[in-house]
Amino acid sequence: MKIEGKRTRFGRTTEVDEKHGEKLDMSGMSLDSVPNPSINLGLVTKLDLSNNNLESIPESLTARLLNMVVLDVHSNQLKSLPNSIGCLSKLKVLDVSGNLLESFPKTFENCRALEELYANFNKLTKLPDTIGFELINIRRLSVNSNKLSELPFSTSHLTALRSLDARLNCLTSLPDGLENLTALETLNVSQNFRYLRTLPLAVGLLGSLKEMDISYNYIKELPPSIGCLTKLEKLNAEGNPLTSPPRDVMEQSIPVIREYLAARINETGTESKTKGSSWFGRLVKCTTFNSRMAPNNPRIRHSYDGLLKSHYRSIDGLTSPRHFGLGMLSPHRLFFSPKRESPRKSASL
């Protein structure tokens, strides 16, 4: 049973749901401090304190919100979050956007049920180092418009992450191990301007990626591995001094851009083999890298000289490290069947 229109001592309306708990709305009331509610906070599952003038949230208040699922405190003047936020073991959605936060408390890592974090328009200079080790259920991470120079290494352990928005920061790079984000569908690292100059090769291993916005950075070359992103539907790279792919390719459709980059994978892989680099072996998880990637576009067909379509070997099923070490997967081994010596010749040796 759901009862709407219950009046509180604050003159605001709450919704009481006997099955799902109580929703308390104190948004837009020009509050300078949080009054002591007359209701049982243990029943509250959603608390909206947004669009006020709050500079802090009482520790005692947060500690009593034991069944809190959604906490919205966006558009206030908060400089810090209470340490007792770690008591919110059922918290799934947290919106702290539009405040003055510079960091999260250490106890924040105890909010292990968290699925969505919105921390846009703050003064964050870093995220918790353990965010990817402790908050493993996060599906949406939005930290745009802050002062982040990097994302913690543990970000690459957020295997449930579907959307990452880190635009309008000062990012100089993306974390190692990005290929672990197998569920990621949307990546936005635009408008980091002169700070972000390269993308990791591992971005091409984000097999679920559908949308990528890298506009207005200082990227000169897209990793050839992006050619493996067969689910990619939207790519925004404007505002970068790109030389590869050239402008005439970038002005065409996503499939054409993918073909161009896929054609460069073999070229780069051959160069890496010559230089002793093993980055090409990391692409073994790209299960689309097989005969279907031979180009149909005559403009870039020349990039496949010497690699006829019939020579390609699918590497599906070779992704398990128990079968192959990365050092064994050179471009030659990936594409060509090894020559077998005749028994007669072997016997003569």
mmCIF file of C-alpha atoms in Angstrom:
data_model
loop_
_atom_site.group_PDB
_atom_site.id
_atom_site.type_symbol
_atom_site.label_atom_id
_atom_site.label_comp_id
_atom_site.label_asym_id
_atom_site.label_seq_id
_atom_site.Cartn_x
_atom_site.Cartn_y
_atom_site.Cartn_z
ATOM 1 C CA MET A 1 0.000 0.000 0.000
ATOM 2 C CA LYS A 2 1.310 3.444 -0.921
ATOM 3 C CA ILE A 3 0.192 6.647 0.772
ATOM 4 C CA GLU A 4 1.053 9.966 -0.891
ATOM 5 C CA GLY A 5 0.727 13.483 0.465
ATOM 6 C CA LYS A 6 1.784 12.923 4.052
ATOM 7 C CA ARG A 7 2.745 16.230 5.635
ATOM 8 C CA THR A 8 5.954 16.583 7.639
ATOM 9 C CA ARG A 9 7.038 19.210 10.106
ATOM 10 C CA PHE A 10 9.062 20.758 7.276
ATOM 11 C CA GLY A 11 5.956 21.431 5.185
ATOM 12 C CA ARG A 12 7.208 19.017 2.537
ATOM 13 C CA THR A 13 5.596 15.933 1.119
ATOM 14 C CA THR A 14 6.840 12.420 1.641
ATOM 15 C CA GLU A 15 5.741 9.210 0.026
ATOM 16 C CA VAL A 16 5.245 6.289 2.326
ATOM 17 C CA ASP A 17 5.414 2.828 0.884
ATOM 18 C CA GLU A 18 4.939 0.108 3.464
ATOM 19 C CA LYS A 19 6.818 -2.360 1.290
ATOM 20 C CA HIS A 20 9.645 -0.206 -0.063
ATOM 21 C CA GLY A 21 10.039 2.333 2.724
ATOM 22 C CA GLU A 22 9.695 6.085 2.903
ATOM 23 C CA LYS A 23 10.882 8.824 0.553
ATOM 24 C CA LEU A 24 11.710 12.088 2.260
ATOM 25 C CA ASP A 25 11.978 15.198 0.090
ATOM 26 C CA MET A 26 13.591 18.323 1.549
ATOM 27 C CA SER A 27 14.936 19.728 -1.705
ATOM 28 C CA GLY A 28 14.865 23.411 -2.635
ATOM 29 C CA MET A 29 14.054 24.694 0.845
ATOM 30 C CA SER A 30 17.062 27.044 1.214
ATOM 31 C CA LEU A 31 18.217 25.026 4.209
ATOM 32 C CA ASP A 32 21.489 26.049 5.870
ATOM 33 C CA SER A 33 21.420 23.005 8.108
ATOM 34 C CA VAL A 34 19.511 19.749 8.227
ATOM 35 C CA PRO A 35 16.679 19.860 10.780
ATOM 36 C CA ASN A 36 16.038 16.868 12.969
ATOM 37 C CA PRO A 37 13.230 14.924 11.252
ATOM 38 C CA SER A 38 10.310 13.723 13.350
ATOM 39 C CA ILE A 39 9.983 10.500 11.368
ATOM 40 C CA ASN A 40 11.822 7.244 11.882
ATOM 41 C CA LEU A 41 14.901 7.600 9.661
ATOM 42 C CA GLY A 42 15.356 3.860 9.703
ATOM 43 C CA LEU A 43 12.380 3.617 7.348
ATOM 44 C CA VAL A 44 13.699 6.152 4.844
ATOM 45 C CA THR A 45 14.970 4.621 1.597
ATOM 46 C CA LYS A 46 15.303 7.842 -0.392
ATOM 47 C CA LEU A 47 16.411 11.210 0.936
ATOM 48 C CA ASP A 48 16.499 14.311 -1.268
ATOM 49 C CA LEU A 49 18.385 17.272 0.189
ATOM 50 C CA SER A 50 19.326 18.803 -3.153
ATOM 51 C CA ASN A 51 19.246 22.500 -4.049
ATOM 52 C CA ASN A 52 19.832 23.867 -0.577
ATOM 53 C CA ASN A 53 22.676 25.752 1.107
ATOM 54 C CA LEU A 54 24.037 22.907 3.217
ATOM 55 C CA GLU A 55 27.701 23.075 4.165
ATOM 56 C CA SER A 56 27.682 19.792 6.047
ATOM 57 C CA ILE A 57 25.561 16.754 6.828
ATOM 58 C CA PRO A 58 25.387 15.711 10.491
ATOM 59 C CA GLU A 59 27.193 12.470 11.311
ATOM 60 C CA SER A 60 24.311 11.427 13.558
ATOM 61 C CA LEU A 61 21.785 11.864 10.762
ATOM 62 C CA THR A 62 23.649 9.693 8.253
ATOM 63 C CA ALA A 63 24.309 6.970 10.821
ATOM 64 C CA ARG A 64 20.552 6.524 11.308
ATOM 65 C CA LEU A 65 19.784 6.054 7.621
ATOM 66 C CA LEU A 66 20.345 2.317 7.800
ATOM 67 C CA ASN A 67 18.009 1.443 4.919
ATOM 68 C CA MET A 68 18.991 4.289 2.630
ATOM 69 C CA VAL A 69 19.034 3.315 -1.073
ATOM 70 C CA VAL A 70 19.099 6.716 -2.803
ATOM 71 C CA LEU A 71 20.789 9.808 -1.361
ATOM 72 C CA ASP A 72 20.628 13.045 -3.347
ATOM 73 C CA VAL A 73 22.533 16.050 -2.007
ATOM 74 C CA HIS A 74 23.436 17.736 -5.292
ATOM 75 C CA SER A 75 23.660 21.538 -5.582
ATOM 76 C CA ASN A 76 24.680 22.456 -2.058
ATOM 77 C CA GLN A 77 27.841 23.884 -0.489
ATOM 78 C CA LEU A 78 29.242 20.661 0.929
ATOM 79 C CA LYS A 79 32.997 20.624 1.430
ATOM 80 C CA SER A 80 33.065 17.103 2.808
ATOM 81 C CA LEU A 81 30.888 14.074 3.375
ATOM 82 C CA PRO A 82 30.344 12.628 6.865
ATOM 83 C CA ASN A 83 32.446 9.632 7.865
ATOM 84 C CA SER A 84 29.233 7.881 8.839
ATOM 85 C CA ILE A 85 28.375 7.548 5.146
ATOM 86 C CA GLY A 86 30.166 4.236 5.463
ATOM 87 C CA CYS A 87 27.188 2.994 7.475
ATOM 88 C CA LEU A 88 24.957 3.116 4.393
ATOM 89 C CA SER A 89 25.437 -0.506 3.453
ATOM 90 C CA LYS A 90 22.317 -0.541 1.236
ATOM 91 C CA LEU A 91 23.077 2.670 -0.656
ATOM 92 C CA LYS A 92 22.798 2.164 -4.429
ATOM 93 C CA VAL A 93 22.609 5.704 -5.822
ATOM 94 C CA LEU A 94 24.596 8.693 -4.550
ATOM 95 C CA ASP A 95 24.436 12.146 -6.140
ATOM 96 C CA VAL A 96 26.862 14.709 -4.707
ATOM 97 C CA SER A 97 27.188 16.829 -7.847
ATOM 98 C CA GLY A 98 27.446 20.595 -7.661
ATOM 99 C CA ASN A 99 29.247 20.875 -4.330
ATOM 100 C CA LEU A 100 32.759 21.801 -3.152
ATOM 101 C CA LEU A 101 34.101 18.325 -2.445
ATOM 102 C CA GLU A 102 37.839 17.749 -2.828
ATOM 103 C CA SER A 103 37.850 14.096 -1.790
ATOM 104 C CA PHE A 104 35.775 11.256 -0.352
ATOM 105 C CA PRO A 105 36.137 9.997 3.227
ATOM 106 C CA LYS A 106 38.008 6.742 3.773
ATOM 107 C CA THR A 107 34.812 5.098 5.007
ATOM 108 C CA PHE A 108 33.201 5.637 1.599
ATOM 109 C CA GLU A 109 34.642 2.306 0.451
ATOM 110 C CA ASN A 110 32.188 0.581 2.810
ATOM 111 C CA CYS A 111 29.261 1.536 0.561
ATOM 112 C CA ARG A 112 29.693 -1.725 -1.310
ATOM 113 C CA ALA A 113 26.136 -1.867 -2.670
ATOM 114 C CA LEU A 114 26.685 1.375 -4.605
ATOM 115 C CA GLU A 115 25.712 1.134 -8.288
ATOM 116 C CA GLU A 116 25.608 4.766 -9.407
ATOM 117 C CA LEU A 117 27.885 7.617 -8.341
ATOM 118 C CA TYR A 118 27.391 11.174 -9.593
ATOM 119 C CA ALA A 119 30.068 13.586 -8.417
ATOM 120 C CA ASN A 120 30.110 16.153 -11.214
ATOM 121 C CA PHE A 121 31.002 19.815 -10.718
ATOM 122 C CA ASN A 122 33.088 19.525 -7.586
ATOM 123 C CA LYS A 123 36.750 20.186 -6.797
ATOM 124 C CA LEU A 124 37.861 16.576 -6.693
ATOM 125 C CA THR A 125 41.581 16.102 -7.234
ATOM 126 C CA LYS A 126 41.482 12.337 -6.729
ATOM 127 C CA LEU A 127 39.123 9.412 -6.328
ATOM 128 C CA PRO A 128 39.552 6.755 -3.627
ATOM 129 C CA ASP A 129 42.478 4.488 -4.525
ATOM 130 C CA THR A 130 40.418 1.409 -3.652
ATOM 131 C CA ILE A 131 37.274 2.377 -5.565
ATOM 132 C CA GLY A 132 37.614 -0.529 -7.967
ATOM 133 C CA PHE A 133 38.514 -3.059 -5.301
ATOM 134 C CA GLU A 134 35.697 -2.235 -2.872
ATOM 135 C CA LEU A 135 32.851 -0.663 -4.879
ATOM 136 C CA ILE A 136 32.700 -3.472 -7.402
ATOM 137 C CA ASN A 137 28.972 -3.049 -8.173
ATOM 138 C CA ILE A 138 29.260 0.413 -9.706
ATOM 139 C CA ARG A 139 27.569 0.529 -13.113
ATOM 140 C CA ARG A 140 27.639 4.284 -13.689
ATOM 141 C CA LEU A 141 30.521 6.552 -12.660
ATOM 142 C CA SER A 142 30.170 10.244 -13.496
ATOM 143 C CA VAL A 143 32.923 12.576 -12.285
ATOM 144 C CA ASN A 144 32.961 15.260 -14.957
ATOM 145 C CA SER A 145 33.943 18.876 -14.322
ATOM 146 C CA ASN A 146 36.480 18.306 -11.556
ATOM 147 C CA LYS A 147 40.265 18.623 -11.208
ATOM 148 C CA LEU A 148 41.231 14.982 -11.669
ATOM 149 C CA SER A 149 44.655 14.406 -13.222
ATOM 150 C CA GLU A 150 44.202 10.652 -13.250
ATOM 151 C CA LEU A 151 41.791 7.857 -12.478
ATOM 152 C CA PRO A 152 43.020 5.337 -9.895
ATOM 153 C CA PHE A 153 44.456 2.070 -11.176
ATOM 154 C CA SER A 154 41.673 0.180 -9.412
ATOM 155 C CA THR A 155 39.145 1.765 -11.809
ATOM 156 C CA SER A 156 40.080 -0.983 -14.240
ATOM 157 C CA HIS A 157 38.609 -3.510 -11.775
ATOM 158 C CA LEU A 158 35.080 -2.085 -12.051
ATOM 159 C CA THR A 159 33.952 -4.972 -14.216
ATOM 160 C CA ALA A 160 30.248 -4.059 -13.859
ATOM 161 C CA LEU A 161 30.846 -0.508 -15.108
ATOM 162 C CA ARG A 162 28.700 0.461 -18.104
ATOM 163 C CA SER A 163 29.172 4.210 -18.247
ATOM 164 C CA LEU A 164 32.259 6.289 -17.421
ATOM 165 C CA ASP A 165 32.085 10.080 -17.709
ATOM 166 C CA ALA A 166 35.342 11.870 -16.880
ATOM 167 C CA ARG A 167 35.144 14.839 -19.223
ATOM 168 C CA LEU A 168 36.225 18.337 -18.271
ATOM 169 C CA ASN A 169 39.070 17.280 -16.012
ATOM 170 C CA CYS A 170 42.850 17.383 -16.311
ATOM 171 C CA LEU A 171 43.398 13.722 -17.190
ATOM 172 C CA THR A 172 46.811 12.949 -18.656
ATOM 173 C CA SER A 173 46.110 9.273 -19.274
ATOM 174 C CA LEU A 174 43.644 6.456 -18.741
ATOM 175 C CA PRO A 175 44.418 3.681 -16.230
ATOM 176 C CA ASP A 176 46.251 0.484 -17.128
ATOM 177 C CA GLY A 177 44.125 -2.617 -17.385
ATOM 178 C CA LEU A 178 41.321 -0.809 -19.180
ATOM 179 C CA GLU A 179 40.559 -4.008 -21.087
ATOM 180 C CA ASN A 180 39.017 -5.458 -17.913
ATOM 181 C CA LEU A 181 35.999 -3.160 -18.307
ATOM 182 C CA THR A 182 34.205 -5.697 -20.460
ATOM 183 C CA ALA A 183 30.719 -4.281 -19.741
ATOM 184 C CA LEU A 184 31.597 -0.655 -20.563
ATOM 185 C CA GLU A 185 29.224 0.783 -23.171
ATOM 186 C CA THR A 186 29.829 4.536 -22.899
ATOM 187 C CA LEU A 187 33.181 6.273 -22.435
ATOM 188 C CA ASN A 188 33.458 10.058 -22.281
ATOM 189 C CA VAL A 189 36.884 11.591 -21.654
ATOM 190 C CA SER A 190 36.322 14.677 -23.773
ATOM 191 C CA GLN A 191 37.513 18.201 -22.971
ATOM 192 C CA ASN A 192 40.595 17.295 -21.014
ATOM 193 C CA PHE A 193 42.200 19.580 -23.556
ATOM 194 C CA ARG A 194 46.015 19.690 -23.715
ATOM 195 C CA TYR A 195 46.404 17.216 -20.854
ATOM 196 C CA LEU A 196 45.168 14.074 -22.614
ATOM 197 C CA ARG A 197 47.499 13.300 -25.510
ATOM 198 C CA THR A 198 47.194 9.552 -26.049
ATOM 199 C CA LEU A 199 44.759 6.691 -25.641
ATOM 200 C CA PRO A 200 45.930 3.256 -24.467
ATOM 201 C CA LEU A 201 45.959 0.392 -26.940
ATOM 202 C CA ALA A 202 43.686 -1.486 -24.521
ATOM 203 C CA VAL A 203 40.784 0.781 -25.495
ATOM 204 C CA GLY A 204 40.357 -1.522 -28.476
ATOM 205 C CA LEU A 205 39.576 -4.413 -26.148
ATOM 206 C CA LEU A 206 36.428 -2.779 -24.759
ATOM 207 C CA GLY A 207 34.228 -5.211 -26.643
ATOM 208 C CA SER A 208 30.897 -3.795 -25.386
ATOM 209 C CA LEU A 209 31.715 -0.159 -26.157
ATOM 210 C CA LYS A 210 28.983 1.612 -28.142
ATOM 211 C CA GLU A 211 29.772 5.293 -27.624
ATOM 212 C CA MET A 212 33.138 7.011 -27.198
ATOM 213 C CA ASP A 213 33.695 10.752 -26.899
ATOM 214 C CA ILE A 214 37.332 11.886 -26.948
ATOM 215 C CA SER A 215 36.679 15.325 -28.413
ATOM 216 C CA TYR A 216 38.721 18.409 -27.564
ATOM 217 C CA ASN A 217 41.865 16.786 -26.285
ATOM 218 C CA TYR A 218 45.361 16.824 -27.786
ATOM 219 C CA ILE A 219 45.308 13.369 -29.353
ATOM 220 C CA LYS A 220 47.263 13.099 -32.600
ATOM 221 C CA GLU A 221 46.748 9.431 -33.354
ATOM 222 C CA LEU A 222 43.995 6.940 -32.594
ATOM 223 C CA PRO A 223 45.155 3.481 -31.513
ATOM 224 C CA PRO A 224 44.751 0.987 -34.374
ATOM 225 C CA SER A 225 43.090 -1.356 -31.878
ATOM 226 C CA ILE A 226 39.930 0.776 -32.116
ATOM 227 C CA GLY A 227 39.374 -1.138 -35.322
ATOM 228 C CA CYS A 228 38.309 -4.065 -33.136
ATOM 229 C CA LEU A 229 35.344 -2.198 -31.627
ATOM 230 C CA THR A 230 32.623 -3.815 -33.724
ATOM 231 C CA LYS A 231 29.795 -2.558 -31.464
ATOM 232 C CA LEU A 232 30.913 1.064 -31.679
ATOM 233 C CA GLU A 233 28.055 3.258 -32.924
ATOM 234 C CA LYS A 234 29.198 6.775 -32.029
ATOM 235 C CA LEU A 235 32.714 8.229 -32.073
ATOM 236 C CA ASN A 236 33.369 11.911 -31.455
ATOM 237 C CA ALA A 237 36.988 12.943 -31.945
ATOM 238 C CA GLU A 238 36.574 16.540 -33.109
ATOM 239 C CA GLY A 239 38.835 19.208 -31.700
ATOM 240 C CA ASN A 240 41.933 16.970 -31.713
ATOM 241 C CA PRO A 241 45.023 17.541 -33.911
ATOM 242 C CA LEU A 242 44.577 14.097 -35.486
ATOM 243 C CA THR A 243 46.973 12.929 -38.157
ATOM 244 C CA SER A 244 45.905 9.278 -38.077
ATOM 245 C CA PRO A 245 43.283 8.579 -39.232
ATOM 246 C CA PRO A 246 43.439 11.539 -41.609
ATOM 247 C CA ARG A 247 40.596 14.004 -41.738
ATOM 248 C CA ASP A 248 39.016 12.570 -44.884
ATOM 249 C CA VAL A 249 38.655 9.199 -43.130
ATOM 250 C CA MET A 250 37.325 10.713 -39.893
ATOM 251 C CA GLU A 251 34.618 12.505 -41.854
ATOM 252 C CA GLN A 252 33.216 9.184 -43.009
ATOM 253 C CA SER A 253 31.141 6.554 -41.247
ATOM 254 C CA ILE A 254 32.172 4.492 -38.228
ATOM 255 C CA PRO A 255 32.640 1.305 -40.314
ATOM 256 C CA VAL A 256 35.078 3.121 -42.630
ATOM 257 C CA ILE A 257 37.064 4.436 -39.671
ATOM 258 C CA ARG A 258 37.158 0.946 -38.171
ATOM 259 C CA GLU A 259 38.368 -0.517 -41.453
ATOM 260 C CA TYR A 260 41.142 2.035 -41.715
ATOM 261 C CA LEU A 261 42.321 1.348 -38.172
ATOM 262 C CA ALA A 262 41.961 -2.416 -38.568
ATOM 263 C CA ALA A 263 44.221 -2.190 -41.616
ATOM 264 C CA ARG A 264 46.859 -0.530 -39.479
ATOM 265 C CA ILE A 265 46.788 -3.243 -36.832
ATOM 266 C CA ASN A 266 48.888 -5.564 -38.968
ATOM 267 C CA GLU A 267 51.296 -2.767 -39.908
ATOM 268 C CA THR A 268 51.774 -1.754 -36.278
ATOM 269 C CA GLY A 269 52.005 -5.370 -35.181
ATOM 270 C CA THR A 270 54.800 -6.045 -37.661
ATOM 271 C CA GLU A 271 56.699 -2.990 -36.479
ATOM 272 C CA SER A 272 56.225 -4.047 -32.863
ATOM 273 C CA LYS A 273 57.611 -7.491 -33.657
ATOM 274 C CA THR A 274 60.686 -5.906 -35.213
ATOM 275 C CA LYS A 275 61.216 -3.701 -32.180
ATOM 276 C CA GLY A 276 60.671 -6.555 -29.748
ATOM 277 C CA SER A 277 57.447 -5.104 -28.355
ATOM 278 C CA SER A 278 54.671 -7.477 -27.326
ATOM 279 C CA TRP A 279 51.692 -5.097 -27.245
ATOM 280 C CA PHE A 280 50.160 -6.863 -30.241
ATOM 281 C CA GLY A 281 49.700 -9.967 -28.136
ATOM 282 C CA ARG A 282 47.253 -8.089 -25.933
ATOM 283 C CA LEU A 283 44.780 -8.018 -28.806
ATOM 284 C CA VAL A 284 44.146 -11.747 -28.549
ATOM 285 C CA LYS A 285 41.001 -10.973 -26.587
ATOM 286 C CA CYS A 286 39.600 -9.124 -29.588
ATOM 287 C CA THR A 287 37.579 -12.049 -30.917
ATOM 288 C CA THR A 288 36.525 -10.121 -34.002
ATOM 289 C CA PHE A 289 40.066 -10.001 -35.302
ATOM 290 C CA ASN A 290 39.665 -12.602 -38.001
ATOM 291 C CA SER A 291 38.839 -12.946 -41.663
ATOM 292 C CA ARG A 292 35.758 -10.753 -41.397
ATOM 293 C CA MET A 293 37.979 -7.742 -40.880
ATOM 294 C CA ALA A 294 39.435 -7.798 -44.395
ATOM 295 C CA PRO A 295 38.591 -4.398 -45.886
ATOM 296 C CA ASN A 296 36.018 -3.771 -48.566
ATOM 297 C CA ASN A 297 36.978 -0.151 -49.020
ATOM 298 C CA PRO A 298 39.312 0.208 -52.029
ATOM 299 C CA ARG A 299 40.805 3.360 -50.509
ATOM 300 C CA ILE A 300 42.500 1.376 -47.779
ATOM 301 C CA ARG A 301 42.826 -2.030 -49.411
ATOM 302 C CA HIS A 302 46.512 -1.378 -50.104
ATOM 303 C CA SER A 303 47.187 -1.571 -46.374
ATOM 304 C CA TYR A 304 46.606 -5.311 -46.585
ATOM 305 C CA ASP A 305 49.281 -6.044 -49.166
ATOM 306 C CA GLY A 306 50.616 -9.542 -48.634
ATOM 307 C CA LEU A 307 47.709 -10.593 -46.385
ATOM 308 C CA LEU A 308 45.090 -12.257 -48.531
ATOM 309 C CA LYS A 309 41.736 -12.925 -46.915
ATOM 310 C CA SER A 310 42.251 -16.665 -47.208
ATOM 311 C CA HIS A 311 45.391 -16.431 -45.097
ATOM 312 C CA TYR A 312 43.605 -15.146 -41.999
ATOM 313 C CA ARG A 313 43.142 -17.475 -39.058
ATOM 314 C CA SER A 314 40.468 -16.805 -36.468
ATOM 315 C CA ILE A 315 41.821 -16.428 -32.952
ATOM 316 C CA ASP A 316 38.473 -17.070 -31.292
ATOM 317 C CA GLY A 317 39.041 -19.478 -28.455
ATOM 318 C CA LEU A 318 42.672 -18.518 -27.973
ATOM 319 C CA THR A 319 41.965 -15.956 -25.302
ATOM 320 C CA SER A 320 42.659 -18.124 -22.316
ATOM 321 C CA PRO A 321 46.153 -17.600 -20.868
ATOM 322 C CA ARG A 322 46.272 -21.270 -19.935
ATOM 323 C CA HIS A 323 46.693 -22.115 -23.617
ATOM 324 C CA PHE A 324 49.093 -19.456 -24.838
ATOM 325 C CA GLY A 325 51.512 -16.975 -23.385
ATOM 326 C CA LEU A 326 51.375 -13.485 -24.817
ATOM 327 C CA GLY A 327 54.867 -13.804 -26.185
ATOM 328 C CA MET A 328 53.765 -16.631 -28.481
ATOM 329 C CA LEU A 329 51.133 -14.546 -30.228
ATOM 330 C CA SER A 330 53.201 -12.589 -32.694
ATOM 331 C CA PRO A 331 51.494 -11.228 -35.842
ATOM 332 C CA HIS A 332 53.075 -14.048 -37.863
ATOM 333 C CA ARG A 333 51.634 -16.729 -35.595
ATOM 334 C CA LEU A 334 48.206 -15.079 -35.604
ATOM 335 C CA PHE A 335 47.772 -14.852 -39.329
ATOM 336 C CA PHE A 336 49.724 -17.623 -40.958
ATOM 337 C CA SER A 337 49.725 -21.349 -40.518
ATOM 338 C CA PRO A 338 53.219 -22.560 -39.624
ATOM 339 C CA LYS A 339 55.044 -24.376 -42.384
ATOM 340 C CA ARG A 340 55.401 -28.032 -41.704
ATOM 341 C CA GLU A 341 58.580 -29.808 -42.713
ATOM 342 C CA SER A 342 58.135 -33.006 -44.631
ATOM 343 C CA PRO A 343 58.967 -36.204 -42.704
ATOM 344 C CA ARG A 344 61.556 -37.073 -45.362
ATOM 345 C CA LYS A 345 63.365 -33.792 -44.890
ATOM 346 C CA SER A 346 63.263 -34.089 -41.124
ATOM 347 C CA ALA A 347 64.658 -37.616 -41.300
ATOM 348 C CA SER A 348 67.567 -36.475 -43.432
ATOM 349 C CA LEU A 349 68.493 -33.956 -40.739
#
